[in-house]
GROMACS .gro file of C-alpha atoms in nm:
model
  360
    1UNK     CA    1  11.313  12.039   9.144
    2UNK     CA    2  11.127  11.722   9.288
    3UNK     CA    3  10.750  11.799   9.437
    4UNK     CA    4  10.757  11.728   9.774
    5UNK     CA    5  10.453  11.551   9.943
    6UNK     CA    6  10.138  11.680  10.052
    7UNK     CA    7  10.143  11.626  10.405
    8UNK     CA    8   9.800  11.754  10.662
    9UNK     CA    9   9.712  11.669  10.997
   10UNK     CA   10   9.470  11.780  11.252
   11UNK     CA   11   9.523  11.890  11.632
   12UNK     CA   12   9.204  11.907  11.723
   13UNK     CA   13   8.876  11.730  11.774
   14UNK     CA   14   8.581  11.700  11.803
   15UNK     CA   15   8.542  11.471  12.077
   16UNK     CA   16   8.269  11.264  12.305
   17UNK     CA   17   8.429  11.562  12.604
   18UNK     CA   18   8.407  11.848  12.334
   19UNK     CA   19   8.682  12.016  12.230
   20UNK     CA   20   9.033  11.786  12.237
   21UNK     CA   21   9.342  11.958  12.154
   22UNK     CA   22   9.669  11.848  12.042
   23UNK     CA   23   9.825  12.187  11.945
   24UNK     CA   24  10.123  12.176  12.288
   25UNK     CA   25  10.220  11.892  12.021
   26UNK     CA   26  10.301  12.127  11.746
   27UNK     CA   27  10.689  12.196  11.740
   28UNK     CA   28  10.839  12.133  12.032
   29UNK     CA   29  10.956  12.525  12.178
   30UNK     CA   30  11.301  12.358  12.266
   31UNK     CA   31  11.405  12.285  11.941
   32UNK     CA   32  11.233  12.605  11.740
   33UNK     CA   33  11.330  12.924  11.574
   34UNK     CA   34  11.037  13.061  11.534
   35UNK     CA   35  10.655  12.977  11.638
   36UNK     CA   36  10.412  13.244  11.459
   37UNK     CA   37  10.066  13.294  11.731
   38UNK     CA   38   9.858  13.453  11.525
   39UNK     CA   39   9.542  13.615  11.666
   40UNK     CA   40   9.285  13.737  11.573
   41UNK     CA   41   8.895  13.675  11.456
   42UNK     CA   42   8.665  13.537  11.265
   43UNK     CA   43   8.716  13.582  10.846
   44UNK     CA   44   9.082  13.824  10.924
   45UNK     CA   45   9.331  13.637  10.741
   46UNK     CA   46   9.463  13.394  10.928
   47UNK     CA   47   9.421  13.079  10.728
   48UNK     CA   48   9.552  13.282  10.371
   49UNK     CA   49   9.862  13.415  10.575
   50UNK     CA   50   9.939  13.086  10.626
   51UNK     CA   51   9.846  12.925  10.306
   52UNK     CA   52  10.021  13.192  10.135
   53UNK     CA   53  10.372  13.151  10.365
   54UNK     CA   54  10.316  12.733  10.285
   55UNK     CA   55  10.281  12.739   9.864
   56UNK     CA   56  10.625  12.944   9.946
   57UNK     CA   57  10.737  12.763  10.105
   58UNK     CA   58  10.645  12.447   9.876
   59UNK     CA   59  10.767  12.637   9.590
   60UNK     CA   60  11.121  12.690   9.806
   61UNK     CA   61  11.177  12.328   9.822
   62UNK     CA   62  11.098  12.357  10.210
   63UNK     CA   63  10.911  12.038  10.406
   64UNK     CA   64  10.563  12.184  10.459
   65UNK     CA   65  10.343  12.017  10.749
   66UNK     CA   66   9.982  12.155  10.713
   67UNK     CA   67   9.751  12.146  11.007
   68UNK     CA   68   9.350  12.157  10.860
   69UNK     CA   69   9.049  12.286  11.112
   70UNK     CA   70   8.797  11.999  11.216
   71UNK     CA   71   8.529  12.258  11.241
   72UNK     CA   72   8.577  12.284  10.817
   73UNK     CA   73   8.905  12.058  10.652
   74UNK     CA   74   8.916  12.386  10.366
   75UNK     CA   75   9.034  12.602  10.645
   76UNK     CA   76   9.423  12.586  10.822
   77UNK     CA   77   9.525  12.577  11.162
   78UNK     CA   78   9.866  12.601  11.172
   79UNK     CA   79  10.124  12.558  10.933
   80UNK     CA   80  10.497  12.418  11.001
   81UNK     CA   81  10.824  12.402  10.764
   82UNK     CA   82  11.026  12.113  11.041
   83UNK     CA   83  11.347  12.235  10.832
   84UNK     CA   84  11.394  12.571  10.961
   85UNK     CA   85  11.180  12.470  11.317
   86UNK     CA   86  10.904  12.709  11.246
   87UNK     CA   87  10.567  12.713  11.268
   88UNK     CA   88  10.231  12.948  11.242
   89UNK     CA   89   9.998  12.911  11.479
   90UNK     CA   90   9.617  13.018  11.438
   91UNK     CA   91   9.608  13.093  11.819
   92UNK     CA   92   9.268  13.191  11.940
   93UNK     CA   93   9.012  12.958  12.052
   94UNK     CA   94   8.947  12.633  12.099
   95UNK     CA   95   9.266  12.591  12.034
   96UNK     CA   96   9.417  12.881  12.228
   97UNK     CA   97   9.818  12.927  12.216
   98UNK     CA   98  10.057  13.062  12.437
   99UNK     CA   99  10.368  13.137  12.497
  100UNK     CA  100  10.632  12.894  12.703
  101UNK     CA  101  10.979  13.150  12.591
  102UNK     CA  102  10.822  13.401  12.444
  103UNK     CA  103  10.989  13.685  12.210
  104UNK     CA  104  11.277  13.440  12.202
  105UNK     CA  105  11.106  13.178  12.056
  106UNK     CA  106  10.710  13.274  11.985
  107UNK     CA  107  10.590  13.595  11.816
  108UNK     CA  108  10.294  13.763  11.856
  109UNK     CA  109  10.120  13.824  11.527
  110UNK     CA  110   9.838  14.111  11.584
  111UNK     CA  111   9.621  14.006  11.277
  112UNK     CA  112   9.313  14.228  11.415
  113UNK     CA  113   9.478  14.533  11.290
  114UNK     CA  114   9.359  14.411  10.946
  115UNK     CA  115   8.995  14.540  11.047
  116UNK     CA  116   8.846  14.813  10.974
  117UNK     CA  117   8.695  14.881  11.292
  118UNK     CA  118   8.429  15.169  11.198
  119UNK     CA  119   8.299  14.990  10.935
  120UNK     CA  120   8.258  14.668  11.134
  121UNK     CA  121   8.067  14.887  11.500
  122UNK     CA  122   7.781  14.898  11.290
  123UNK     CA  123   7.754  14.532  11.201
  124UNK     CA  124   7.790  14.471  11.578
  125UNK     CA  125   7.410  14.340  11.633
  126UNK     CA  126   7.447  14.106  11.334
  127UNK     CA  127   7.820  13.982  11.478
  128UNK     CA  128   7.636  13.891  11.792
  129UNK     CA  129   7.397  13.732  11.673
  130UNK     CA  130   7.532  13.498  11.450
  131UNK     CA  131   7.824  13.429  11.675
  132UNK     CA  132   7.531  13.403  11.916
  133UNK     CA  133   7.424  12.976  11.826
  134UNK     CA  134   7.741  12.871  11.717
  135UNK     CA  135   7.816  12.736  12.044
  136UNK     CA  136   7.531  12.580  12.134
  137UNK     CA  137   7.505  12.383  11.776
  138UNK     CA  138   7.833  12.247  11.902
  139UNK     CA  139   7.762  12.138  12.251
  140UNK     CA  140   7.479  11.950  12.082
  141UNK     CA  141   7.759  11.794  11.845
  142UNK     CA  142   7.970  11.676  12.144
  143UNK     CA  143   7.602  11.611  12.320
  144UNK     CA  144   7.560  11.322  12.031
  145UNK     CA  145   7.961  11.248  12.078
  146UNK     CA  146   7.927  11.155  12.432
  147UNK     CA  147   7.647  10.907  12.379
  148UNK     CA  148   7.766  10.727  12.075
  149UNK     CA  149   8.106  10.706  12.221
  150UNK     CA  150   7.971  10.603  12.544
  151UNK     CA  151   7.776  10.258  12.312
  152UNK     CA  152   8.083  10.214  12.126
  153UNK     CA  153   8.276  10.151  12.474
  154UNK     CA  154   8.045   9.846  12.575
  155UNK     CA  155   8.031   9.748  12.276
  156UNK     CA  156   8.453   9.708  12.312
  157UNK     CA  157   8.476   9.577  12.649
  158UNK     CA  158   8.216   9.320  12.563
  159UNK     CA  159   8.496   9.219  12.380
  160UNK     CA  160   8.826   9.270  12.522
  161UNK     CA  161   8.889   8.994  12.692
  162UNK     CA  162   9.259   8.851  12.836
  163UNK     CA  163   9.304   8.600  12.607
  164UNK     CA  164   9.188   8.834  12.341
  165UNK     CA  165   9.497   9.140  12.511
  166UNK     CA  166   9.747   8.791  12.492
  167UNK     CA  167   9.651   8.733  12.105
  168UNK     CA  168   9.717   9.129  11.992
  169UNK     CA  169  10.073   9.123  12.214
  170UNK     CA  170  10.176   8.731  12.023
  171UNK     CA  171  10.062   8.930  11.680
  172UNK     CA  172  10.292   9.250  11.747
  173UNK     CA  173  10.513   9.021  11.832
  174UNK     CA  174  10.535   8.827  11.532
  175UNK     CA  175  10.488   9.177  11.315
  176UNK     CA  176  10.775   9.296  11.486
  177UNK     CA  177  11.023   9.094  11.443
  178UNK     CA  178  10.894   9.076  11.071
  179UNK     CA  179  10.886   9.506  11.012
  180UNK     CA  180  11.150   9.679  11.296
  181UNK     CA  181  11.416   9.550  11.351
  182UNK     CA  182  11.565   9.543  11.694
  183UNK     CA  183  11.806   9.821  11.697
  184UNK     CA  184  12.084   9.898  11.992
  185UNK     CA  185  12.020  10.304  11.956
  186UNK     CA  186  12.149  10.560  12.188
  187UNK     CA  187  11.771  10.730  12.209
  188UNK     CA  188  11.449  10.662  12.173
  189UNK     CA  189  11.267  10.729  11.898
  190UNK     CA  190  11.017  11.036  11.930
  191UNK     CA  191  10.702  10.993  11.958
  192UNK     CA  192  10.515  11.299  11.732
  193UNK     CA  193  10.086  11.299  11.762
  194UNK     CA  194   9.897  11.426  11.506
  195UNK     CA  195   9.558  11.279  11.452
  196UNK     CA  196   9.482  11.185  11.149
  197UNK     CA  197   9.125  11.176  11.109
  198UNK     CA  198   8.807  11.331  11.246
  199UNK     CA  199   8.431  11.431  11.298
  200UNK     CA  200   8.374  11.710  11.062
  201UNK     CA  201   8.079  11.909  10.902
  202UNK     CA  202   8.131  11.692  10.568
  203UNK     CA  203   8.124  11.358  10.794
  204UNK     CA  204   8.399  11.147  10.966
  205UNK     CA  205   8.648  11.169  10.752
  206UNK     CA  206   9.051  11.060  10.751
  207UNK     CA  207   9.310  11.178  10.605
  208UNK     CA  208   9.463  10.931  10.366
  209UNK     CA  209   9.686  11.050  10.150
  210UNK     CA  210   9.960  11.226  10.385
  211UNK     CA  211   9.964  10.866  10.484
  212UNK     CA  212  10.051  10.764  10.160
  213UNK     CA  213  10.326  11.031  10.095
  214UNK     CA  214  10.538  10.903  10.366
  215UNK     CA  215  10.465  10.532  10.360
  216UNK     CA  216  10.498  10.297  10.094
  217UNK     CA  217  10.369  10.027  10.343
  218UNK     CA  218  10.069   9.985  10.457
  219UNK     CA  219   9.867   9.761  10.712
  220UNK     CA  220   9.583   9.756  10.741
  221UNK     CA  221   9.359   9.672  11.099
  222UNK     CA  222   8.953   9.596  10.997
  223UNK     CA  223   8.849   9.705  11.262
  224UNK     CA  224   8.435   9.756  11.401
  225UNK     CA  225   8.468   9.763  11.796
  226UNK     CA  226   8.745   9.981  11.898
  227UNK     CA  227   9.030   9.712  11.945
  228UNK     CA  228   9.362   9.822  11.773
  229UNK     CA  229   9.470   9.974  12.004
  230UNK     CA  230   9.594   9.693  12.227
  231UNK     CA  231   9.795   9.618  11.876
  232UNK     CA  232   9.951   9.957  11.798
  233UNK     CA  233  10.072   9.964  12.136
  234UNK     CA  234  10.294   9.714  12.124
  235UNK     CA  235  10.376   9.828  11.743
  236UNK     CA  236  10.470  10.211  11.916
  237UNK     CA  237  10.693  10.029  12.222
  238UNK     CA  238  10.891   9.824  12.002
  239UNK     CA  239  10.917  10.129  11.743
  240UNK     CA  240  11.014  10.377  11.973
  241UNK     CA  241  11.270  10.112  12.197
  242UNK     CA  242  11.435  10.089  11.868
  243UNK     CA  243  11.565  10.451  11.739
  244UNK     CA  244  11.286  10.480  11.557
  245UNK     CA  245  11.050  10.815  11.511
  246UNK     CA  246  10.686  10.722  11.551
  247UNK     CA  247  10.350  10.974  11.409
  248UNK     CA  248  10.149  10.780  11.711
  249UNK     CA  249   9.716  10.905  11.579
  250UNK     CA  250   9.477  10.894  11.835
  251UNK     CA  251   9.091  10.785  11.802
  252UNK     CA  252   8.884  11.147  11.756
  253UNK     CA  253   8.611  10.889  11.899
  254UNK     CA  254   8.845  10.827  12.235
  255UNK     CA  255   9.181  11.000  12.245
  256UNK     CA  256   9.345  10.815  12.489
  257UNK     CA  257   9.337  10.517  12.204
  258UNK     CA  258   9.574  10.492  11.924
  259UNK     CA  259   9.347  10.437  11.562
  260UNK     CA  260   9.661  10.503  11.330
  261UNK     CA  261  10.065  10.515  11.363
  262UNK     CA  262  10.292  10.563  11.092
  263UNK     CA  263  10.687  10.541  11.103
  264UNK     CA  264  10.818  10.643  10.797
  265UNK     CA  265  11.159  10.559  10.859
  266UNK     CA  266  11.084  10.270  10.743
  267UNK     CA  267  10.829  10.345  10.518
  268UNK     CA  268  10.568  10.133  10.681
  269UNK     CA  269  10.209  10.228  10.833
  270UNK     CA  270   9.969  10.077  11.039
  271UNK     CA  271   9.562  10.215  10.976
  272UNK     CA  272   9.262  10.117  11.143
  273UNK     CA  273   9.034  10.088  10.893
  274UNK     CA  274   8.616  10.030  10.907
  275UNK     CA  275   8.323  10.006  10.651
  276UNK     CA  276   8.250  10.346  10.682
  277UNK     CA  277   8.630  10.456  10.609
  278UNK     CA  278   8.728  10.238  10.413
  279UNK     CA  279   9.108  10.273  10.223
  280UNK     CA  280   9.059  10.267   9.859
  281UNK     CA  281   9.423  10.159   9.794
  282UNK     CA  282   9.565   9.802   9.776
  283UNK     CA  283   9.740   9.747  10.103
  284UNK     CA  284  10.110   9.567  10.197
  285UNK     CA  285   9.903   9.325  10.447
  286UNK     CA  286   9.587   9.360  10.559
  287UNK     CA  287   9.463   9.237  10.967
  288UNK     CA  288   9.107   9.122  11.062
  289UNK     CA  289   9.120   9.194  11.426
  290UNK     CA  290   8.778   9.159  11.449
  291UNK     CA  291   8.794   8.784  11.387
  292UNK     CA  292   9.035   8.759  11.620
  293UNK     CA  293   8.776   8.812  11.915
  294UNK     CA  294   8.599   8.518  12.108
  295UNK     CA  295   8.347   8.334  11.839
  296UNK     CA  296   8.113   8.211  12.047
  297UNK     CA  297   8.138   8.624  12.224
  298UNK     CA  298   8.037   8.762  11.852
  299UNK     CA  299   7.771   8.486  11.841
  300UNK     CA  300   7.602   8.555  12.122
  301UNK     CA  301   7.643   8.929  12.101
  302UNK     CA  302   7.585   8.991  11.769
  303UNK     CA  303   7.198   9.099  11.823
  304UNK     CA  304   7.318   9.366  12.018
  305UNK     CA  305   7.673   9.428  11.833
  306UNK     CA  306   7.497   9.546  11.536
  307UNK     CA  307   7.173   9.726  11.722
  308UNK     CA  308   7.492   9.898  11.937
  309UNK     CA  309   7.657  10.007  11.573
  310UNK     CA  310   7.362  10.153  11.416
  311UNK     CA  311   7.248  10.357  11.692
  312UNK     CA  312   7.614  10.497  11.748
  313UNK     CA  313   7.641  10.558  11.385
  314UNK     CA  314   7.252  10.760  11.374
  315UNK     CA  315   7.403  10.953  11.689
  316UNK     CA  316   7.726  11.089  11.508
  317UNK     CA  317   7.534  11.167  11.239
  318UNK     CA  318   7.331  11.384  11.430
  319UNK     CA  319   7.660  11.505  11.574
  320UNK     CA  320   7.759  11.547  11.210
  321UNK     CA  321   7.451  11.819  11.141
  322UNK     CA  322   7.535  12.018  11.405
  323UNK     CA  323   7.849  12.053  11.280
  324UNK     CA  324   7.765  12.159  10.962
  325UNK     CA  325   7.467  12.397  11.069
  326UNK     CA  326   7.756  12.551  11.331
  327UNK     CA  327   7.930  12.590  10.926
  328UNK     CA  328   7.696  12.793  10.823
  329UNK     CA  329   7.659  13.013  11.092
  330UNK     CA  330   8.007  12.993  11.076
  331UNK     CA  331   7.992  13.106  10.692
  332UNK     CA  332   7.767  13.409  10.768
  333UNK     CA  333   8.016  13.531  11.046
  334UNK     CA  334   8.246  13.565  10.793
  335UNK     CA  335   8.064  13.719  10.490
  336UNK     CA  336   8.036  13.979  10.709
  337UNK     CA  337   8.365  14.049  10.821
  338UNK     CA  338   8.563  13.916  10.514
  339UNK     CA  339   8.466  14.349  10.352
  340UNK     CA  340   8.604  14.399  10.634
  341UNK     CA  341   8.925  14.307  10.644
  342UNK     CA  342   9.242  14.481  10.452
  343UNK     CA  343   9.414  14.203  10.237
  344UNK     CA  344   9.669  14.359  10.141
  345UNK     CA  345   9.785  14.429  10.582
  346UNK     CA  346   9.718  14.010  10.531
  347UNK     CA  347   9.980  14.027  10.226
  348UNK     CA  348  10.244  14.152  10.398
  349UNK     CA  349  10.232  14.035  10.675
  350UNK     CA  350  10.294  13.675  10.585
  351UNK     CA  351  10.588  13.848  10.273
  352UNK     CA  352  10.716  13.939  10.680
  353UNK     CA  353  10.688  13.650  10.805
  354UNK     CA  354  10.816  13.478  10.499
  355UNK     CA  355  11.140  13.713  10.496
  356UNK     CA  356  11.181  13.656  10.824
  357UNK     CA  357  11.200  13.258  10.784
  358UNK     CA  358  11.447  13.302  10.490
  359UNK     CA  359  11.704  13.414  10.701
  360UNK     CA  360  11.625  13.156  10.981
   0.00000   0.00000   0.00000
């Protein structure tokens, strides 16, 4: 059996405005066969259950999509099996998921049943102490990201003129003519939203492997000032108008703007890259978007741009440090809970869900 590509995304972002959720884009309930919503606290085996079902799905040759946690990229927040119309998702805060069609589509899975409550009761104060500093770490991280985003937006607005927008539109028309053939389609393409990148406790990261697993032709857009959105919007509209499905990836530091665009049906992707997040493969084509900005404006503003880049990078680094502190506290919490979790029961739940999936 040919191995299927390993695809991962984020659906939540540590953003300047706090936790930004795309979990309503997990799997449209109208098209889903079943969505399992896992409820339970730290260390109760939610990620373990999803990994087990994911491994069985891969062994069975099913298409799998893993949604990793922006707080801890080694942990899973959801598993999607698109071919079966099935998703399993951690429905606890901050990415609370509630049913739209309870019973018919969504099913609650109470993983709190896996706790040994009698053993945890004497540890109540220790658990409370661990939880106390957790929220504060995230609040500090979000304040730093907010300040960094303000600085980034100032440099972006300095360069984004009407003339530059027209340049981007012209460049997009050229790419569309070359790469995305117009075709009369009975329906527009579907847009699926996913975060490809995230600000995590390990730093800023981007899941380029998921792109390479789906798209062999990759345009890199070198962009240190947030200009790529202007180009990507035109490309997205052109692809959708021609009936191609796309994966639109917002910028975690500005979720209202696009950072990447994937069109797997055309084996084509457009990735925004920076010096801090380079794409290490040889691109199909490379475009320097920074060079499209007015050269005189850049010359006059170069000291300010350098200063903005330095300060915003320091603020993001401070946010990452706070996220690392939050991760350490969460690890302590899981270490308290884990010895008092019935992982045989977790395994039984995983088997029950997998048995249901097999008959869909």
